[in-house]
């Protein structure tokens, strides 16, 4: 009920994005039903029917990808402060997003079923005669379990992907840079900043080691030895505090203080790295509390998957080349070609954030001005949002270019079902990229407002956006052409 109310009360832009999800689900469901009709019409060719069903994985994956992007950009199911008090925590909002996505995809599946029945003539009594009549299973009864299974595939996959993507995650704490342990010659690791020269052998650095390694006094010791040890410890602490105050007064103003060194019972020296964090406060029972709060989350690197993406892309092109060489000229594209394109798409999706991040770095190279610096920083910050959709769009554009080249070379007729599948895949990928761009624009609203308050002209922001688009086009355009040429070579022979 809550998902229905949020769906009805959403804005027009959100409703249009959900309508796109329903349209993509309708196209994918219609292709799945056509694969079922081909299997019923041609029972003696199970291989061709299985290949048609396998090629339906491309529009299915594109529809699920669009559904995930639309669910992420939905402002109505975004976690806000105070919603957990009324039972709308991150887990509940994730369930609402998954339910809303399932409703949109189910609406598209119902529309696909109605269109398929209309073409069969079950609703009007007169079947449609044309190129798709061979996949409609005219004069045969559709098996209800198969129809329900195929139509429920898109809503189930879309809702599961949304629930997996929007599941609540605990923030990853940053690695602590508080202490450094010295074992043998040299340091095991560095803290936030390096100590000054001679911090290891400074006077008083290993006084705590002797006090830690000294045994505890016996309970039956004499009062005279106890008082002597107490006076000795008092004088030692006084001398240590005097030396500490002298070293503090000798430290120049604004300089970097040396780290305070202490030793643990094992004898290894612990040196606190000097940093700008305030000292820890101590409560009444003597337990130390960090005044800075919890550690911030570790920033995720966007260039680590770039080599893996290039490797997967190369493997996909190799598989597609081998499958194209072994296939005959008159045969339909085999499952090896589908596997090669799937690997190539995965590789470009993995390499997309790294390439976008590198675009931002290249924009800031060689003494950049304010415009190039702003455009490059925004690209580096948004690489994780728009990088993967850009890679997928690059793969789809490469496939379209290769298909056009194959059509011009052999005059191949792809048919209406291939056209429907291409429209679904291309429309979903472009809509996903636009949705990710809108999400990135909303994410940097505070930064844009701050720049406008500081006096930045709106023309500068528009010029930075145009510069970002030009940089992305300059990198991903040639990459698309290269991948398309390499993929179309074995198919054209």
PDB file of N, CA and C in Angstrom, residues 348-411:
ATOM      1  N   UNK A 348      33.779  -2.990 -20.995  1.00  0.00           N
ATOM      2  CA  UNK A 348      33.617  -1.544 -21.125  1.00  0.00           C
ATOM      3  C   UNK A 348      32.926  -0.942 -19.911  1.00  0.00           C
ATOM      4  N   UNK A 349      31.990  -1.687 -19.311  1.00  0.00           N
ATOM      5  CA  UNK A 349      31.341  -1.194 -18.088  1.00  0.00           C
ATOM      6  C   UNK A 349      32.328  -1.123 -16.924  1.00  0.00           C
ATOM      7  N   UNK A 350      33.249  -2.081 -16.849  1.00  0.00           N
ATOM      8  CA  UNK A 350      34.256  -2.043 -15.793  1.00  0.00           C
ATOM      9  C   UNK A 350      35.293  -0.951 -16.029  1.00  0.00           C
ATOM     10  N   UNK A 351      35.623  -0.713 -17.293  1.00  0.00           N
ATOM     11  CA  UNK A 351      36.632   0.300 -17.609  1.00  0.00           C
ATOM     12  C   UNK A 351      36.070   1.705 -17.670  1.00  0.00           C
ATOM     13  N   UNK A 352      34.745   1.851 -17.711  1.00  0.00           N
ATOM     14  CA  UNK A 352      34.141   3.176 -17.837  1.00  0.00           C
ATOM     15  C   UNK A 352      34.476   4.143 -16.715  1.00  0.00           C
ATOM     16  N   UNK A 353      34.336   3.756 -15.430  1.00  0.00           N
ATOM     17  CA  UNK A 353      34.709   4.695 -14.361  1.00  0.00           C
ATOM     18  C   UNK A 353      36.173   5.102 -14.396  1.00  0.00           C
ATOM     19  N   UNK A 354      37.069   4.170 -14.689  1.00  0.00           N
ATOM     20  CA  UNK A 354      38.481   4.520 -14.765  1.00  0.00           C
ATOM     21  C   UNK A 354      38.781   5.469 -15.913  1.00  0.00           C
ATOM     22  N   UNK A 355      38.159   5.252 -17.074  1.00  0.00           N
ATOM     23  CA  UNK A 355      38.362   6.156 -18.196  1.00  0.00           C
ATOM     24  C   UNK A 355      37.801   7.544 -17.911  1.00  0.00           C
ATOM     25  N   UNK A 356      36.651   7.594 -17.240  1.00  0.00           N
ATOM     26  CA  UNK A 356      36.086   8.899 -16.881  1.00  0.00           C
ATOM     27  C   UNK A 356      36.975   9.626 -15.878  1.00  0.00           C
ATOM     28  N   UNK A 357      37.515   8.883 -14.932  1.00  0.00           N
ATOM     29  CA  UNK A 357      38.433   9.471 -13.966  1.00  0.00           C
ATOM     30  C   UNK A 357      39.698   9.996 -14.651  1.00  0.00           C
ATOM     31  N   UNK A 358      40.198   9.251 -15.612  1.00  0.00           N
ATOM     32  CA  UNK A 358      41.368   9.713 -16.348  1.00  0.00           C
ATOM     33  C   UNK A 358      41.055  10.931 -17.215  1.00  0.00           C
ATOM     34  N   UNK A 359      39.833  11.011 -17.724  1.00  0.00           N
ATOM     35  CA  UNK A 359      39.422  12.222 -18.458  1.00  0.00           C
ATOM     36  C   UNK A 359      39.498  13.448 -17.552  1.00  0.00           C
ATOM     37  N   UNK A 360      39.035  13.296 -16.310  1.00  0.00           N
ATOM     38  CA  UNK A 360      39.124  14.403 -15.377  1.00  0.00           C
ATOM     39  C   UNK A 360      40.552  14.791 -15.067  1.00  0.00           C
ATOM     40  N   UNK A 361      41.428  13.810 -14.960  1.00  0.00           N
ATOM     41  CA  UNK A 361      42.840  14.123 -14.706  1.00  0.00           C
ATOM     42  C   UNK A 361      43.504  14.806 -15.899  1.00  0.00           C
ATOM     43  N   UNK A 362      43.147  14.368 -17.097  1.00  0.00           N
ATOM     44  CA  UNK A 362      43.732  14.989 -18.282  1.00  0.00           C
ATOM     45  C   UNK A 362      43.263  16.430 -18.450  1.00  0.00           C
ATOM     46  N   UNK A 363      42.037  16.713 -18.044  1.00  0.00           N
ATOM     47  CA  UNK A 363      41.556  18.089 -18.127  1.00  0.00           C
ATOM     48  C   UNK A 363      42.324  19.023 -17.195  1.00  0.00           C
ATOM     49  N   UNK A 364      42.854  18.493 -16.109  1.00  0.00           N
ATOM     50  CA  UNK A 364      43.571  19.323 -15.142  1.00  0.00           C
ATOM     51  C   UNK A 364      45.083  19.330 -15.375  1.00  0.00           C
ATOM     52  N   UNK A 365      45.539  18.724 -16.450  1.00  0.00           N
ATOM     53  CA  UNK A 365      46.971  18.657 -16.703  1.00  0.00           C
ATOM     54  C   UNK A 365      47.473  19.954 -17.333  1.00  0.00           C
ATOM     55  N   UNK A 366      48.776  20.192 -17.187  1.00  0.00           N
ATOM     56  CA  UNK A 366      49.507  21.296 -17.839  1.00  0.00           C
ATOM     57  C   UNK A 366      48.898  22.646 -17.447  1.00  0.00           C
ATOM     58  N   UNK A 367      49.063  23.000 -16.177  1.00  0.00           N
ATOM     59  CA  UNK A 367      48.713  24.320 -15.644  1.00  0.00           C
ATOM     60  C   UNK A 367      47.282  24.721 -15.994  1.00  0.00           C
ATOM     61  N   UNK A 368      46.294  24.071 -15.391  1.00  0.00           N
ATOM     62  CA  UNK A 368      44.905  24.352 -15.768  1.00  0.00           C
ATOM     63  C   UNK A 368      44.419  25.664 -15.169  1.00  0.00           C
ATOM     64  N   UNK A 369      43.433  26.241 -15.844  1.00  0.00           N
ATOM     65  CA  UNK A 369      42.752  27.409 -15.316  1.00  0.00           C
ATOM     66  C   UNK A 369      41.567  26.995 -14.460  1.00  0.00           C
ATOM     67  N   UNK A 370      40.753  27.978 -14.106  1.00  0.00           N
ATOM     68  CA  UNK A 370      39.604  27.694 -13.239  1.00  0.00           C
ATOM     69  C   UNK A 370      38.581  26.824 -13.950  1.00  0.00           C
ATOM     70  N   UNK A 371      38.389  27.064 -15.246  1.00  0.00           N
ATOM     71  CA  UNK A 371      37.383  26.303 -15.986  1.00  0.00           C
ATOM     72  C   UNK A 371      37.779  24.840 -16.119  1.00  0.00           C
ATOM     73  N   UNK A 372      39.006  24.583 -16.547  1.00  0.00           N
ATOM     74  CA  UNK A 372      39.446  23.189 -16.690  1.00  0.00           C
ATOM     75  C   UNK A 372      39.560  22.495 -15.343  1.00  0.00           C
ATOM     76  N   UNK A 373      39.953  23.227 -14.323  1.00  0.00           N
ATOM     77  CA  UNK A 373      40.048  22.629 -12.995  1.00  0.00           C
ATOM     78  C   UNK A 373      38.682  22.217 -12.473  1.00  0.00           C
ATOM     79  N   UNK A 374      37.679  23.070 -12.672  1.00  0.00           N
ATOM     80  CA  UNK A 374      36.322  22.745 -12.226  1.00  0.00           C
ATOM     81  C   UNK A 374      35.763  21.556 -13.003  1.00  0.00           C
ATOM     82  N   UNK A 375      35.943  21.558 -14.317  1.00  0.00           N
ATOM     83  CA  UNK A 375      35.427  20.452 -15.123  1.00  0.00           C
ATOM     84  C   UNK A 375      36.118  19.138 -14.777  1.00  0.00           C
ATOM     85  N   UNK A 376      37.427  19.176 -14.581  1.00  0.00           N
ATOM     86  CA  UNK A 376      38.139  17.954 -14.249  1.00  0.00           C
ATOM     87  C   UNK A 376      37.775  17.397 -12.890  1.00  0.00           C
ATOM     88  N   UNK A 377      37.626  18.276 -11.901  1.00  0.00           N
ATOM     89  CA  UNK A 377      37.251  17.806 -10.562  1.00  0.00           C
ATOM     90  C   UNK A 377      35.858  17.190 -10.558  1.00  0.00           C
ATOM     91  N   UNK A 378      34.944  17.780 -11.292  1.00  0.00           N
ATOM     92  CA  UNK A 378      33.586  17.224 -11.350  1.00  0.00           C
ATOM     93  C   UNK A 378      33.597  15.858 -12.027  1.00  0.00           C
ATOM     94  N   UNK A 379      34.381  15.707 -13.087  1.00  0.00           N
ATOM     95  CA  UNK A 379      34.464  14.402 -13.747  1.00  0.00           C
ATOM     96  C   UNK A 379      35.067  13.344 -12.830  1.00  0.00           C
ATOM     97  N   UNK A 380      36.090  13.711 -12.084  1.00  0.00           N
ATOM     98  CA  UNK A 380      36.683  12.750 -11.159  1.00  0.00           C
ATOM     99  C   UNK A 380      35.706  12.363 -10.059  1.00  0.00           C
ATOM    100  N   UNK A 381      34.904  13.312  -9.613  1.00  0.00           N
ATOM    101  CA  UNK A 381      33.950  13.027  -8.545  1.00  0.00           C
ATOM    102  C   UNK A 381      32.771  12.192  -9.035  1.00  0.00           C
ATOM    103  N   UNK A 382      32.357  12.387 -10.289  1.00  0.00           N
ATOM    104  CA  UNK A 382      31.174  11.708 -10.813  1.00  0.00           C
ATOM    105  C   UNK A 382      31.525  10.481 -11.639  1.00  0.00           C
ATOM    106  N   UNK A 383      32.768  10.061 -11.613  1.00  0.00           N
ATOM    107  CA  UNK A 383      33.169   8.928 -12.446  1.00  0.00           C
ATOM    108  C   UNK A 383      32.471   7.634 -12.048  1.00  0.00           C
ATOM    109  N   UNK A 384      32.163   7.475 -10.759  1.00  0.00           N
ATOM    110  CA  UNK A 384      31.499   6.243 -10.337  1.00  0.00           C
ATOM    111  C   UNK A 384      30.018   6.242 -10.680  1.00  0.00           C
ATOM    112  N   UNK A 385      29.439   7.410 -10.994  1.00  0.00           N
ATOM    113  CA  UNK A 385      28.024   7.472 -11.346  1.00  0.00           C
ATOM    114  C   UNK A 385      27.794   7.331 -12.844  1.00  0.00           C
ATOM    115  N   UNK A 386      28.586   8.034 -13.642  1.00  0.00           N
ATOM    116  CA  UNK A 386      28.338   8.051 -15.079  1.00  0.00           C
ATOM    117  C   UNK A 386      29.332   7.198 -15.855  1.00  0.00           C
ATOM    118  N   UNK A 387      30.324   6.612 -15.191  1.00  0.00           N
ATOM    119  CA  UNK A 387      31.331   5.839 -15.908  1.00  0.00           C
ATOM    120  C   UNK A 387      30.781   4.546 -16.480  1.00  0.00           C
ATOM    121  N   UNK A 388      30.066   3.790 -15.670  1.00  0.00           N
ATOM    122  CA  UNK A 388      29.531   2.520 -16.151  1.00  0.00           C
ATOM    123  C   UNK A 388      28.452   2.705 -17.205  1.00  0.00           C
ATOM    124  N   UNK A 389      27.478   3.613 -17.030  1.00  0.00           N
ATOM    125  CA  UNK A 389      26.534   3.842 -18.143  1.00  0.00           C
ATOM    126  C   UNK A 389      27.210   4.291 -19.430  1.00  0.00           C
ATOM    127  N   UNK A 390      28.274   5.083 -19.315  1.00  0.00           N
ATOM    128  CA  UNK A 390      29.010   5.474 -20.522  1.00  0.00           C
ATOM    129  C   UNK A 390      29.660   4.268 -21.197  1.00  0.00           C
ATOM    130  N   UNK A 391      30.223   3.370 -20.409  1.00  0.00           N
ATOM    131  CA  UNK A 391      30.808   2.160 -20.987  1.00  0.00           C
ATOM    132  C   UNK A 391      29.778   1.285 -21.676  1.00  0.00           C
ATOM    133  N   UNK A 392      28.592   1.162 -21.075  1.00  0.00           N
ATOM    134  CA  UNK A 392      27.538   0.349 -21.684  1.00  0.00           C
ATOM    135  C   UNK A 392      27.040   0.990 -22.971  1.00  0.00           C
ATOM    136  N   UNK A 393      26.872   2.323 -22.973  1.00  0.00           N
ATOM    137  CA  UNK A 393      26.465   3.020 -24.195  1.00  0.00           C
ATOM    138  C   UNK A 393      27.516   2.865 -25.282  1.00  0.00           C
ATOM    139  N   UNK A 394      28.774   2.891 -24.899  1.00  0.00           N
ATOM    140  CA  UNK A 394      29.859   2.663 -25.861  1.00  0.00           C
ATOM    141  C   UNK A 394      29.763   1.269 -26.476  1.00  0.00           C
ATOM    142  N   UNK A 395      29.467   0.266 -25.662  1.00  0.00           N
ATOM    143  CA  UNK A 395      29.333  -1.095 -26.186  1.00  0.00           C
ATOM    144  C   UNK A 395      28.130  -1.228 -27.114  1.00  0.00           C
ATOM    145  N   UNK A 396      27.010  -0.615 -26.755  1.00  0.00           N
ATOM    146  CA  UNK A 396      25.813  -0.696 -27.595  1.00  0.00           C
ATOM    147  C   UNK A 396      26.027   0.045 -28.913  1.00  0.00           C
ATOM    148  N   UNK A 397      26.692   1.204 -28.859  1.00  0.00           N
ATOM    149  CA  UNK A 397      26.990   1.925 -30.095  1.00  0.00           C
ATOM    150  C   UNK A 397      27.934   1.129 -30.991  1.00  0.00           C
ATOM    151  N   UNK A 398      28.887   0.432 -30.380  1.00  0.00           N
ATOM    152  CA  UNK A 398      29.780  -0.419 -31.173  1.00  0.00           C
ATOM    153  C   UNK A 398      29.013  -1.562 -31.837  1.00  0.00           C
ATOM    154  N   UNK A 399      28.073  -2.155 -31.109  1.00  0.00           N
ATOM    155  CA  UNK A 399      27.267  -3.232 -31.687  1.00  0.00           C
ATOM    156  C   UNK A 399      26.387  -2.711 -32.819  1.00  0.00           C
ATOM    157  N   UNK A 400      25.819  -1.512 -32.654  1.00  0.00           N
ATOM    158  CA  UNK A 400      25.000  -0.931 -33.718  1.00  0.00           C
ATOM    159  C   UNK A 400      25.829  -0.628 -34.958  1.00  0.00           C
ATOM    160  N   UNK A 401      27.038  -0.127 -34.744  1.00  0.00           N
ATOM    161  CA  UNK A 401      27.921   0.165 -35.884  1.00  0.00           C
ATOM    162  C   UNK A 401      28.317  -1.122 -36.609  1.00  0.00           C
ATOM    163  N   UNK A 402      28.617  -2.152 -35.845  1.00  0.00           N
ATOM    164  CA  UNK A 402      28.982  -3.427 -36.458  1.00  0.00           C
ATOM    165  C   UNK A 402      27.794  -4.033 -37.215  1.00  0.00           C
ATOM    166  N   UNK A 403      26.595  -3.917 -36.649  1.00  0.00           N
ATOM    167  CA  UNK A 403      25.412  -4.443 -37.337  1.00  0.00           C
ATOM    168  C   UNK A 403      25.126  -3.673 -38.620  1.00  0.00           C
ATOM    169  N   UNK A 404      25.311  -2.356 -38.579  1.00  0.00           N
ATOM    170  CA  UNK A 404      25.107  -1.559 -39.799  1.00  0.00           C
ATOM    171  C   UNK A 404      26.129  -1.910 -40.869  1.00  0.00           C
ATOM    172  N   UNK A 405      27.388  -2.125 -40.444  1.00  0.00           N
ATOM    173  CA  UNK A 405      28.406  -2.525 -41.408  1.00  0.00           C
ATOM    174  C   UNK A 405      28.106  -3.894 -42.012  1.00  0.00           C
ATOM    175  N   UNK A 406      27.608  -4.819 -41.195  1.00  0.00           N
ATOM    176  CA  UNK A 406      27.244  -6.146 -41.699  1.00  0.00           C
ATOM    177  C   UNK A 406      26.063  -6.066 -42.657  1.00  0.00           C
ATOM    178  N   UNK A 407      25.102  -5.182 -42.384  1.00  0.00           N
ATOM    179  CA  UNK A 407      23.941  -5.020 -43.266  1.00  0.00           C
ATOM    180  C   UNK A 407      24.344  -4.425 -44.609  1.00  0.00           C
ATOM    181  N   UNK A 408      25.272  -3.489 -44.596  1.00  0.00           N
ATOM    182  CA  UNK A 408      25.723  -2.899 -45.851  1.00  0.00           C
ATOM    183  C   UNK A 408      26.558  -3.867 -46.671  1.00  0.00           C
ATOM    184  N   UNK A 409      27.286  -4.749 -46.009  1.00  0.00           N
ATOM    185  CA  UNK A 409      28.152  -5.677 -46.733  1.00  0.00           C
ATOM    186  C   UNK A 409      27.387  -6.844 -47.341  1.00  0.00           C
ATOM    187  N   UNK A 410      26.444  -7.420 -46.603  1.00  0.00           N
ATOM    188  CA  UNK A 410      25.748  -8.629 -47.054  1.00  0.00           C
ATOM    189  C   UNK A 410      24.282  -8.406 -47.374  1.00  0.00           C
ATOM    190  N   UNK A 411      23.770  -7.180 -47.175  1.00  0.00           N
ATOM    191  CA  UNK A 411      22.337  -6.878 -47.376  1.00  0.00           C
ATOM    192  C   UNK A 411      21.465  -7.803 -46.540  1.00  0.00           C
TER     193      UNK A 411
END
